[in-house]
Amino acid sequence: MHPLTGTAADLVWLLPLLPFLGFVANGWLSLRGAVRARVTAHPTRLETEGSRHPQFTLVNVIGVGSVVAAFGVAIAVFAALAGAPDAAGPYVQTYGSWLPSGDLRVDWAFQVDRLSMVMALIVTGVGALIHVFSVGYMADDPGYPRYFSYLNLFVFFMLTLVLGASYAVIFVGWEGVGLASYLLIGFWFSETRNADAGKKAFIVNRVGDFGFLIAMFLLWANLGTLDFREVAQRVPELAAGGGLVTAICLFLFLGAAGKSAQMPLYIWLPDAMAGPTPVSALIHAATMVTGGVYLVARSADLFAIAPVASLTVVVVGAVTAIFAAVIGLKQWDIKKVLAYSTVSQLGMMFVAVGSGAYVAGLFHLVTHAFFKALLFLGAGAVIHALHHGYHAVHDETSDAQDLRLMGGLRRRMPVTFALMWIATLAIAGVPPLAGFFSKDEILASVFRQAGGSALAQATWLGIPGSVVLGTAYAILLVTALLTAVYMTRLMRYAFHGPSRVPGDAAAHVAESPWVMRGPLVVLGALTVAGGWLNLPALLPLGPVGTLEHWLAPVTGRGAAVLAAGAPALGHGTEQALVGVAVAVALAGIAIAWVVCRPDAVPAPDAPAPTSGFGWLLSNKFFVDEAIEALIVAPLVKVSRLVLWRGIDLGVLDALFVRGPGALTRGIGWAGTRLQSGLVGTYVWVIAIAVLAVLGLMLLMK
Amino acid sequence: MAADLASFLGHWILPALLLVPLLGAGAVLAIGRVAAPGHALVASPLREIRVLTAITLGIEAGLATLLWLSLDPAAGGWQAVVDLPWISEWGARILMGVDPVGGLMILLTAWLMFLSVVGSWNAVTHKLRSYYVLLLVFTSGCIGVFVAIDLLLFYVMWEVVLVPLYFVIGVWGGRERVGSSFRFFVFTMGSSLVMLVAIGALWKSAGQGTFALDALVGAPGPSTTAQVWLFAGFFLAFAVKSAMWPFHTWLPDAQHEAPTTAAIALGIKVGAYGLFRFAMPLFPAAVTHETVRSVVIGLGVVGIIYGALVAMVQPDFKRLVSYAAISHAGFVLVGLFAGSVESVQGAVLVMLSSGVTNAALFLLLGILHEQRGTGMIANFGGLARVVPMFAVMLTLVSLASIGLPGTNGFVGEFLVLLGAYREFPVATFLAGLGVILAAVYFLWATQRVLFQPLAHEANRSLRDLNRREQAVMLVFAVVIVGLGVAPGGLLRHIEPSARKLVARVESRGRPSAAPVPADPVAPPVVPPVVPPVVPPAAPLAAPLALPPSASR
């Protein structure tokens, strides 16, 4: 019997159920409200607007309460798990059979283990904070109940994703979070741009999901199971480094790259900023987009024996990290900067998990959830405040998200200002904030792996693994520098210098209400303290490597395989690495401080550069345009002109409909000609027919 | 309980299922024309005709449900068998029986017809009487197709299905009804004549003097070459009726022009069932023939991708749904011919799911069409604010059609692809691309209908679902989510039939070859879990001997 039987871990089913009930209840309220508004409203205003929602309504009590309660359950389950012995193994709860077909057995089953519960805590904890923030942020929105029902739906699917005990159950959450993301990105669906962004996100994610599906088929065809425990048991049957396991891992990674916005599937994430800002914080920064990192870490046993796939993860992660960071340098929309930053940081996490440093990657996932959620919510507070300012002066045109129209906000929003600086320093990697420890651990791990580990001895497209890893380390250092630059730039333009807010709107900008500031403060505290989760041995600050020990039963085996043979780093080397990382962060901040002078900000309508690197940069390297021109447009054109008009309405119709029709009519026509009534013609025809038959008979002999 | 029910239903349930719609049709013809004593004749009794039709189909749906509940998946052979003499010179008999797959198709047909008549209550006013009479005749014929296990009877029922649909499209269709019904006629009649020839040839070559399916299956099969040709004759008819690529061009036209219920009737996968029930068990050597198999699976894959791509560029939502159905038909083909238990079960589920989701879509689009007289996507936009309940349902049904996990659409497609992967990795890989494309065309269409600005004034006054439509849609929603989350019961019900088909195909296809090497768990012929799958050598004696004297 499993040591967790009879403990709070048995309640794990409550975790997704609570937000699901919230979704149903708020969905019902939302639909009822929409139906009533439809019946009573003036024909041009179909949703009631302008009424501010009170702080405690049925809607937000359900919406926030369900996630807070789920967080409570998660803590209880976590505590029970912490009390179980290290060797206990995953505790799987099966609730029923889902797909019993032939030899296939897929159950509705959740898995309580150390990895899934870390994720569940993040999802419900950060999720609860963001739900609370939303109470203030969305207060003026007519779609308030709909918003909370979608947000709860997201939490439900995300918990299914992290708790699922098999690839198939994870896939339910995997596509489900995509659905919730689609609904929330297009939350303000009356604008075509938003609806387009939601659709794009779903479709690009589906490209990844296709990879996930193929990976599942490969697993099933070769291991005969999709269950995590059984896959782990049967991994030794796969030839290490063989084509099969490499293919499985590469297809899994295709799925991960879609969900976690890696090259070239990152294109949906910047557009996803069309959704409400708390959504960006929860889904597109803290939780859903880290699903890919989770999937790779969950499949550590597989990736560990597929070094080529692991190195692919490293390469894609590194390229994405620096590419997105470069684009982030030139964005003027405050949320777009953060979006590219997220893409870049996810790239760093993939470099970590690809190089076998699973714990470093997950550590960064956790701290990133804290400081990136803080940054997004802070940006949300700014947008919210500016929006109110514009609203007060009836300014309908100014963009509340444009950094060029900000400046000087530090005096008006001091709390937000201070907290966002903490998060900025954290993401830049300044000690002793959370981001410093996690980023440093990634850098140190990649550096160590590059020096002679099993992974370094593998080759990737003919390139030695050590070169790949060494290059990745260098790229990550540059990325760290760029991160410090674009974040300082954002802060400088938003909060420092004189105000560039047009008109009198600035006078109406004020710090947000406590319901929004509260979550910011909590996230700020986590951003400061998060590093203590996994302290390096180098600095005598407290218990060393807590997360490392905690996750060892899940990822330890895989990490050990890939790291085999890597020499331990000397104290001197480690100190030098930390020194370099900190120096890079400080240098980035300093550069941005000098270069990004608030008085040199161009006007929003200033012409964009028309040549050179600046031109490429301001157009985001034309990736979207290239995909549109090379894939989407030709596909639509071929489908319309060749397949539909050409083959369907042309060839096939002619072959099967007009062809037989014409044939019948032709025979009919010949028939009428023949019945001319002229006996001479008849004689001729008969004669020819007789000759023909005779001739045939001769030939047949 | 199932056993009690089965013995209670005995051998009257199948004739009842066939006769109830015909009796209903007679009543519909009579109502208002034959005055009851003391009652005046009603000039145009639209309401009465509708109520009578709905009641008839309601009874039919109830009977179908009873039949489904009574079926024993472990029984192996045919159940609820009826055997009556018919044309003794040829050995043709009125021989009927069902297994769980047949029962499932009957359940689907009866319920879809009932729900669609209730859900599109006011859709037709012109010549309503004849319309419903034809639909009731169609229902009877369709049930006949699913219960017939005598090839000649099957053929007759097959034609009974086609004729009413032909008239319905030609009389009640929209502007291009003549062209549509002509297309439908050319395609379906042409192909079924070929099937008739194949049936005749099979009858002659078997030399048993019978059309009974089991007898023909049990007879020493014709040579592989002959099987391939005969199979081609059957396949053509079934592929045409299921709108499989490249024989699909009649479907978008016909469904576009037909009134809602007829469009739904056209979407029932009778042809796919024919493959499952007749063509595959009769000609296993053809099915396992390398070329035939690659060609058929190739057609399926092409259909999946082609259907999806063409659906993507349709300006009309109904045509889009038709092309989506063509894409789904490709999944059925791949699933059936990939020949694993999982893929065959998946194919049956796709038949079911495609029928369910497409019916719901046609009902929803019919509601729009009734009010705006158009189905062009460009004429809508922003409807989510005007008709919220409609929007929720259209979104849910679209997601099911996309195959989102947790809906019925996922289960079938997933099993088809999973089951096909081992032997046909490339085909599965390509078919998987259809999963991406499905998201493209459906999300794009729903976005342009439900979201974006409310651009057309005329759409402001659209009405939302009324109580009747809400009730019908609720049934669809329950089925969509229920089958998505808990398909286990259904899967277990149809598994013996799927195993039987797979075993049949395997045994004849590779008589000397060892069992499939890649399948370590279950030997393909005698599965351990499921009790008696009728061994292929002596399957017919049982049902043929079964008919009780009562039915003589």
Short mmCIF file of C-alpha atoms in Angstrom, two decimals, chain A residues 91-484:
data_model
loop_
_atom_site.label_atom_id
_atom_site.label_comp_id
_atom_site.label_asym_id
_atom_site.label_seq_id
_atom_site.Cartn_x
_atom_site.Cartn_y
_atom_site.Cartn_z
CA TYR A 91 0.72 8.12 -5.88
CA VAL A 92 -1.74 7.45 -8.68
CA GLN A 93 -5.45 7.84 -8.16
CA THR A 94 -7.69 6.26 -10.79
CA TYR A 95 -11.25 7.49 -11.15
CA GLY A 96 -12.52 5.53 -14.09
CA SER A 97 -11.77 4.14 -17.49
CA TRP A 98 -11.61 6.59 -20.37
CA LEU A 99 -10.49 4.82 -23.54
CA PRO A 100 -10.73 1.07 -23.25
CA SER A 101 -10.23 -0.16 -26.79
CA GLY A 102 -8.51 -3.29 -27.96
CA ASP A 103 -5.24 -3.45 -26.06
CA LEU A 104 -5.40 0.22 -25.16
CA ARG A 105 -6.27 1.13 -21.60
CA VAL A 106 -6.38 4.80 -20.73
CA ASP A 107 -7.80 5.73 -17.36
CA TRP A 108 -8.87 9.00 -15.88
CA ALA A 109 -6.07 9.08 -13.37
CA PHE A 110 -4.15 11.73 -11.48
CA GLN A 111 -0.64 11.37 -10.24
CA VAL A 112 0.53 12.96 -7.01
CA ASP A 113 4.28 13.24 -7.07
CA ARG A 114 6.85 15.85 -6.27
CA LEU A 115 6.88 17.45 -9.69
CA SER A 116 3.14 17.56 -10.20
CA MET A 117 2.55 19.08 -6.80
CA VAL A 118 5.16 21.83 -7.28
CA MET A 119 3.34 22.73 -10.48
CA ALA A 120 -0.06 22.50 -8.79
CA LEU A 121 1.08 24.88 -6.07
CA ILE A 122 2.28 27.41 -8.64
CA VAL A 123 -0.87 27.11 -10.72
CA THR A 124 -3.27 27.52 -7.82
CA GLY A 125 -1.12 29.93 -5.80
CA VAL A 126 -0.16 32.37 -8.53
CA GLY A 127 -3.55 31.67 -10.06
CA ALA A 128 -5.34 32.74 -6.88
CA LEU A 129 -3.33 35.97 -6.70
CA ILE A 130 -4.16 36.79 -10.30
CA HIS A 131 -7.83 36.03 -9.74
CA VAL A 132 -7.83 38.50 -6.84
CA PHE A 133 -6.08 41.12 -8.98
CA SER A 134 -8.69 40.57 -11.69
CA VAL A 135 -11.48 41.55 -9.31
CA GLY A 136 -10.15 45.10 -9.50
CA TYR A 137 -8.79 45.03 -13.01
CA MET A 138 -11.96 43.78 -14.69
CA ALA A 139 -14.40 45.60 -12.40
CA ASP A 140 -15.66 47.87 -15.18
CA ASP A 141 -16.00 45.19 -17.79
CA PRO A 142 -19.48 44.10 -18.85
CA GLY A 143 -18.21 40.59 -19.50
CA TYR A 144 -17.17 40.13 -15.85
CA PRO A 145 -18.84 36.73 -15.20
CA ARG A 146 -17.70 35.39 -18.54
CA TYR A 147 -14.14 36.44 -17.70
CA PHE A 148 -14.11 34.56 -14.41
CA SER A 149 -15.71 31.49 -15.89
CA TYR A 150 -13.02 31.30 -18.59
CA LEU A 151 -10.28 31.92 -16.04
CA ASN A 152 -11.60 29.10 -13.87
CA LEU A 153 -11.85 26.89 -16.92
CA PHE A 154 -8.20 27.57 -17.56
CA VAL A 155 -7.19 26.61 -14.03
CA PHE A 156 -9.21 23.41 -14.34
CA PHE A 157 -7.45 22.35 -17.53
CA MET A 158 -4.04 23.46 -16.28
CA LEU A 159 -4.44 21.28 -13.19
CA THR A 160 -5.49 18.40 -15.42
CA LEU A 161 -2.32 19.01 -17.40
CA VAL A 162 0.02 18.92 -14.42
CA LEU A 163 -1.76 16.15 -12.51
CA GLY A 164 -2.49 13.74 -15.36
CA ALA A 165 -0.96 10.30 -14.85
CA SER A 166 -0.54 9.51 -18.53
CA TYR A 167 0.32 11.31 -21.72
CA ALA A 168 -3.28 10.94 -22.84
CA VAL A 169 -4.73 12.64 -19.75
CA ILE A 170 -2.10 15.36 -19.95
CA PHE A 171 -3.18 15.87 -23.54
CA VAL A 172 -6.71 16.66 -22.37
CA GLY A 173 -5.33 19.46 -20.21
CA TRP A 174 -2.87 20.37 -22.92
CA GLU A 175 -5.55 21.09 -25.52
CA GLY A 176 -7.93 22.37 -22.85
CA VAL A 177 -5.61 25.16 -21.75
CA GLY A 178 -5.28 26.00 -25.42
CA LEU A 179 -9.05 26.37 -25.57
CA ALA A 180 -9.16 28.56 -22.46
CA SER A 181 -6.31 30.62 -23.83
CA TYR A 182 -8.20 30.99 -27.14
CA LEU A 183 -11.31 32.17 -25.34
CA LEU A 184 -9.42 34.64 -23.16
CA ILE A 185 -7.19 36.09 -25.86
CA GLY A 186 -10.31 36.77 -27.85
CA PHE A 187 -12.16 37.89 -24.74
CA TRP A 188 -13.01 41.23 -26.30
CA PHE A 189 -14.13 39.42 -29.41
CA SER A 190 -15.91 42.31 -31.06
CA GLU A 191 -12.59 43.47 -32.42
CA THR A 192 -11.37 41.38 -35.31
CA ARG A 193 -7.76 41.80 -34.19
CA ASN A 194 -8.42 40.10 -30.86
CA ALA A 195 -10.44 37.30 -32.39
CA ASP A 196 -7.63 36.77 -34.92
CA ALA A 197 -5.05 36.57 -32.15
CA GLY A 198 -7.04 33.92 -30.30
CA LYS A 199 -7.47 31.86 -33.42
CA LYS A 200 -3.77 32.15 -34.26
CA ALA A 201 -2.81 30.95 -30.81
CA PHE A 202 -5.05 27.92 -31.05
CA ILE A 203 -3.90 26.95 -34.52
CA VAL A 204 -0.18 27.36 -33.85
CA ASN A 205 -0.64 25.35 -30.68
CA ARG A 206 -2.37 22.68 -32.73
CA VAL A 207 0.73 22.35 -34.85
CA GLY A 208 2.53 21.48 -31.65
CA ASP A 209 -0.29 19.21 -30.51
CA PHE A 210 0.14 17.25 -33.73
CA GLY A 211 3.68 16.47 -32.56
CA PHE A 212 2.36 15.45 -29.16
CA LEU A 213 -0.12 13.08 -30.84
CA ILE A 214 2.54 11.46 -33.02
CA ALA A 215 4.76 11.03 -29.97
CA MET A 216 1.90 9.25 -28.22
CA PHE A 217 1.35 6.96 -31.21
CA LEU A 218 5.04 6.10 -31.27
CA LEU A 219 5.04 5.37 -27.56
CA TRP A 220 2.00 3.18 -27.86
CA ALA A 221 3.17 1.33 -30.93
CA ASN A 222 6.52 0.52 -29.33
CA LEU A 223 6.00 0.44 -25.58
CA GLY A 224 2.30 -0.41 -25.57
CA THR A 225 1.46 2.18 -22.95
CA LEU A 226 0.89 5.89 -22.44
CA ASP A 227 1.08 5.71 -18.67
CA PHE A 228 3.96 7.59 -17.05
CA ARG A 229 4.87 4.86 -14.58
CA GLU A 230 4.82 2.13 -17.19
CA VAL A 231 6.76 4.24 -19.67
CA ALA A 232 9.41 4.85 -17.00
CA GLN A 233 9.59 1.11 -16.30
CA ARG A 234 9.91 0.19 -19.94
CA VAL A 235 12.34 2.87 -21.01
CA PRO A 236 15.27 0.42 -20.73
CA GLU A 237 13.69 -1.55 -23.61
CA LEU A 238 14.39 1.35 -25.93
CA ALA A 239 17.81 1.51 -27.51
CA ALA A 240 19.61 4.45 -25.92
CA GLY A 241 20.38 7.07 -28.52
CA GLY A 242 18.38 5.13 -31.10
CA GLY A 243 16.21 6.63 -33.80
CA LEU A 244 12.99 5.63 -32.10
CA VAL A 245 13.52 7.34 -28.78
CA THR A 246 14.97 10.34 -30.58
CA ALA A 247 11.85 10.58 -32.72
CA ILE A 248 9.58 10.25 -29.69
CA CYS A 249 11.45 13.04 -27.92
CA LEU A 250 11.56 15.29 -30.96
CA PHE A 251 7.81 14.98 -31.48
CA LEU A 252 7.20 15.60 -27.81
CA PHE A 253 9.39 18.66 -28.12
CA LEU A 254 7.37 19.85 -31.10
CA GLY A 255 4.38 19.81 -28.77
CA ALA A 256 6.37 21.58 -26.08
CA ALA A 257 7.60 24.21 -28.53
CA GLY A 258 4.05 25.02 -29.56
CA LYS A 259 2.75 25.40 -26.04
CA SER A 260 5.84 27.19 -24.76
CA ALA A 261 6.27 29.50 -27.74
CA GLN A 262 9.66 28.34 -29.01
CA MET A 263 11.09 28.91 -32.47
CA PRO A 264 9.44 28.91 -34.89
CA LEU A 265 6.10 28.46 -33.13
CA TYR A 266 6.59 31.47 -30.85
CA ILE A 267 4.60 33.73 -33.18
CA TRP A 268 1.33 33.34 -31.34
CA LEU A 269 2.51 34.61 -27.97
CA PRO A 270 3.12 38.30 -28.77
CA ASP A 271 -0.30 38.44 -30.44
CA ALA A 272 -1.82 36.80 -27.40
CA MET A 273 -1.27 40.05 -25.55
CA ALA A 274 -4.61 41.09 -27.03
CA GLY A 275 -6.24 39.44 -24.03
CA PRO A 276 -6.82 41.14 -20.67
CA THR A 277 -3.51 41.72 -18.86
CA PRO A 278 -4.13 39.38 -15.89
CA VAL A 279 -4.66 36.65 -18.49
CA SER A 280 -1.26 37.45 -19.93
CA ALA A 281 0.19 37.18 -16.44
CA LEU A 282 -1.43 33.85 -15.60
CA ILE A 283 -1.61 32.00 -18.88
CA HIS A 284 0.99 33.59 -21.09
CA ALA A 285 3.72 34.03 -18.51
CA ALA A 286 3.37 32.05 -15.30
CA THR A 287 1.64 28.78 -16.08
CA MET A 288 0.39 27.57 -19.46
CA VAL A 289 3.44 28.53 -21.47
CA THR A 290 5.63 26.63 -19.03
CA GLY A 291 3.69 23.47 -19.91
CA GLY A 292 6.30 22.54 -22.49
CA VAL A 293 9.10 22.77 -19.95
CA TYR A 294 7.02 20.61 -17.65
CA LEU A 295 6.47 18.05 -20.41
CA VAL A 296 10.18 17.73 -21.12
CA ALA A 297 10.99 17.44 -17.43
CA ARG A 298 8.20 14.89 -17.02
CA SER A 299 9.74 12.89 -19.85
CA ALA A 300 13.25 13.22 -18.42
CA ASP A 301 13.79 9.46 -18.57
CA LEU A 302 13.16 9.49 -22.32
CA PHE A 303 15.14 12.62 -23.12
CA ALA A 304 18.07 11.32 -21.09
CA ILE A 305 18.62 8.47 -23.54
CA ALA A 306 18.05 10.67 -26.58
CA PRO A 307 21.02 13.06 -26.53
CA VAL A 308 20.36 14.27 -30.07
CA ALA A 309 16.84 15.31 -29.07
CA SER A 310 18.17 16.90 -25.90
CA LEU A 311 20.72 18.89 -27.86
CA THR A 312 17.95 19.95 -30.24
CA VAL A 313 16.08 21.30 -27.24
CA VAL A 314 19.20 23.21 -26.23
CA VAL A 315 19.70 24.67 -29.69
CA VAL A 316 16.09 25.72 -30.16
CA GLY A 317 15.96 27.13 -26.64
CA ALA A 318 19.15 29.15 -27.08
CA VAL A 319 18.17 30.52 -30.47
CA THR A 320 14.73 31.46 -29.16
CA ALA A 321 16.19 33.06 -26.06
CA ILE A 322 18.44 35.47 -27.91
CA PHE A 323 16.13 36.04 -30.87
CA ALA A 324 13.19 37.08 -28.70
CA ALA A 325 15.43 39.19 -26.47
CA VAL A 326 16.68 41.11 -29.49
CA ILE A 327 13.14 41.79 -30.69
CA GLY A 328 12.20 42.86 -27.16
CA LEU A 329 14.75 45.66 -27.39
CA LYS A 330 12.68 47.67 -29.84
CA GLN A 331 9.08 47.12 -28.78
CA TRP A 332 7.03 50.12 -27.67
CA ASP A 333 4.00 48.27 -26.37
CA ILE A 334 4.69 47.55 -22.69
CA LYS A 335 3.01 44.15 -22.92
CA LYS A 336 4.85 43.20 -26.09
CA VAL A 337 8.18 43.81 -24.34
CA LEU A 338 7.08 41.47 -21.60
CA ALA A 339 5.77 38.94 -24.13
CA TYR A 340 9.09 38.72 -25.98
CA SER A 341 10.79 38.60 -22.61
CA THR A 342 8.66 35.58 -21.71
CA VAL A 343 9.55 33.85 -24.98
CA SER A 344 13.21 34.53 -24.25
CA GLN A 345 13.04 33.29 -20.66
CA LEU A 346 11.24 30.14 -21.77
CA GLY A 347 14.11 29.60 -24.17
CA MET A 348 16.50 29.71 -21.20
CA MET A 349 14.39 27.11 -19.39
CA PHE A 350 14.55 24.85 -22.44
CA VAL A 351 18.32 25.21 -22.62
CA ALA A 352 18.36 24.03 -19.01
CA VAL A 353 16.08 21.01 -19.43
CA GLY A 354 17.69 20.18 -22.77
CA SER A 355 21.12 20.07 -21.17
CA GLY A 356 19.83 17.75 -18.49
CA ALA A 357 19.68 20.41 -15.79
CA TYR A 358 16.01 19.64 -15.13
CA VAL A 359 15.96 21.13 -11.68
CA ALA A 360 17.58 24.37 -12.87
CA GLY A 361 14.94 24.65 -15.58
CA LEU A 362 12.09 23.99 -13.16
CA PHE A 363 13.64 26.34 -10.60
CA HIS A 364 13.65 29.09 -13.19
CA LEU A 365 10.10 28.14 -14.12
CA VAL A 366 9.05 28.76 -10.51
CA THR A 367 10.91 32.03 -9.98
CA HIS A 368 9.88 33.25 -13.43
CA ALA A 369 6.27 32.60 -12.47
CA PHE A 370 6.75 34.97 -9.55
CA PHE A 371 8.60 37.85 -11.16
CA LYS A 372 6.98 37.68 -14.57
CA ALA A 373 3.51 37.57 -13.04
CA LEU A 374 4.56 40.58 -10.98
CA LEU A 375 5.78 42.40 -14.07
CA PHE A 376 2.61 41.67 -16.00
CA LEU A 377 0.33 42.62 -13.15
CA GLY A 378 2.40 45.77 -12.60
CA ALA A 379 2.05 46.59 -16.28
CA GLY A 380 -1.64 45.84 -15.89
CA ALA A 381 -1.87 48.32 -13.02
CA VAL A 382 -0.17 50.95 -15.20
CA ILE A 383 -2.47 50.25 -18.15
CA HIS A 384 -5.50 50.27 -15.86
CA ALA A 385 -4.48 53.60 -14.33
CA LEU A 386 -3.74 55.22 -17.70
CA HIS A 387 -6.94 53.88 -19.12
CA HIS A 388 -8.85 55.56 -16.31
CA GLY A 389 -6.90 58.74 -16.90
CA TYR A 390 -7.83 58.77 -20.57
CA HIS A 391 -11.39 57.87 -19.76
CA ALA A 392 -11.63 60.80 -17.32
CA VAL A 393 -10.59 63.29 -20.00
CA HIS A 394 -12.58 61.53 -22.74
CA ASP A 395 -9.47 60.68 -24.69
CA GLU A 396 -10.55 57.80 -26.92
CA THR A 397 -7.49 57.57 -29.13
CA SER A 398 -4.40 57.38 -26.94
CA ASP A 399 -2.91 53.95 -26.38
CA ALA A 400 -2.60 53.09 -22.69
CA GLN A 401 0.04 50.47 -23.48
CA ASP A 402 2.45 52.64 -25.46
CA LEU A 403 5.71 53.29 -23.62
CA ARG A 404 6.16 56.45 -25.69
CA LEU A 405 3.10 57.89 -23.97
CA MET A 406 4.20 57.11 -20.43
CA GLY A 407 7.02 58.53 -18.30
CA GLY A 408 7.05 59.96 -14.83
CA LEU A 409 4.67 57.39 -13.42
CA ARG A 410 6.90 56.75 -10.39
CA ARG A 411 5.42 59.72 -8.56
CA ARG A 412 1.85 58.69 -9.29
CA MET A 413 2.21 54.97 -8.67
CA PRO A 414 5.03 54.56 -6.13
CA VAL A 415 4.09 51.08 -4.91
CA THR A 416 3.78 49.66 -8.41
CA PHE A 417 7.02 51.44 -9.31
CA ALA A 418 8.99 49.93 -6.45
CA LEU A 419 7.61 46.42 -6.95
CA MET A 420 8.26 46.46 -10.68
CA TRP A 421 11.85 47.49 -10.07
CA ILE A 422 12.27 44.52 -7.78
CA ALA A 423 10.95 42.25 -10.51
CA THR A 424 13.17 43.95 -13.10
CA LEU A 425 16.26 43.41 -11.00
CA ALA A 426 15.18 39.83 -10.44
CA ILE A 427 14.76 39.03 -14.13
CA ALA A 428 18.02 40.82 -14.88
CA GLY A 429 19.73 38.53 -12.40
CA VAL A 430 20.79 40.85 -9.60
CA PRO A 431 21.47 39.12 -6.27
CA PRO A 432 19.87 38.19 -3.96
CA LEU A 433 16.59 38.17 -5.85
CA ALA A 434 14.95 34.95 -7.06
CA GLY A 435 15.89 35.37 -10.71
CA PHE A 436 19.55 35.65 -9.84
CA PHE A 437 19.71 32.21 -8.27
CA SER A 438 17.71 30.41 -10.91
CA LYS A 439 19.42 32.03 -13.86
CA ASP A 440 22.81 31.48 -12.32
CA GLU A 441 22.03 27.84 -11.81
CA ILE A 442 21.08 27.47 -15.47
CA LEU A 443 24.28 29.17 -16.60
CA ALA A 444 26.45 27.15 -14.24
CA SER A 445 24.78 23.87 -15.21
CA VAL A 446 25.18 24.46 -18.94
CA PHE A 447 28.80 25.45 -18.40
CA ARG A 448 29.43 22.31 -16.39
CA GLN A 449 27.66 20.04 -18.89
CA ALA A 450 29.73 21.52 -21.71
CA GLY A 451 32.89 20.21 -20.07
CA GLY A 452 32.82 16.49 -20.72
CA SER A 453 29.39 15.16 -19.74
CA ALA A 454 27.70 12.34 -21.64
CA LEU A 455 25.74 15.00 -23.46
CA ALA A 456 28.87 16.90 -24.44
CA GLN A 457 30.23 13.75 -26.01
CA ALA A 458 27.20 13.27 -28.23
CA THR A 459 27.01 15.02 -31.59
CA TRP A 460 24.25 17.10 -33.07
CA LEU A 461 24.24 17.29 -36.88
CA GLY A 462 27.95 16.59 -36.75
CA ILE A 463 28.66 19.28 -34.19
CA PRO A 464 30.13 18.01 -30.92
CA GLY A 465 27.80 18.40 -27.95
CA SER A 466 30.43 20.29 -26.04
CA VAL A 467 30.47 22.95 -28.76
CA VAL A 468 26.68 23.16 -28.77
CA LEU A 469 26.57 23.53 -25.01
CA GLY A 470 29.46 25.99 -24.92
CA THR A 471 27.81 28.13 -27.57
CA ALA A 472 24.51 27.92 -25.69
CA TYR A 473 26.28 29.18 -22.58
CA ALA A 474 27.68 32.15 -24.48
CA ILE A 475 24.28 32.88 -26.04
CA LEU A 476 22.60 32.77 -22.67
CA LEU A 477 25.13 35.26 -21.30
CA VAL A 478 24.35 37.64 -24.14
CA THR A 479 20.65 37.03 -23.58
CA ALA A 480 21.08 37.89 -19.91
CA LEU A 481 22.72 41.15 -20.94
CA LEU A 482 19.89 41.94 -23.37
CA THR A 483 17.32 41.03 -20.72
CA ALA A 484 18.76 43.59 -18.35
#
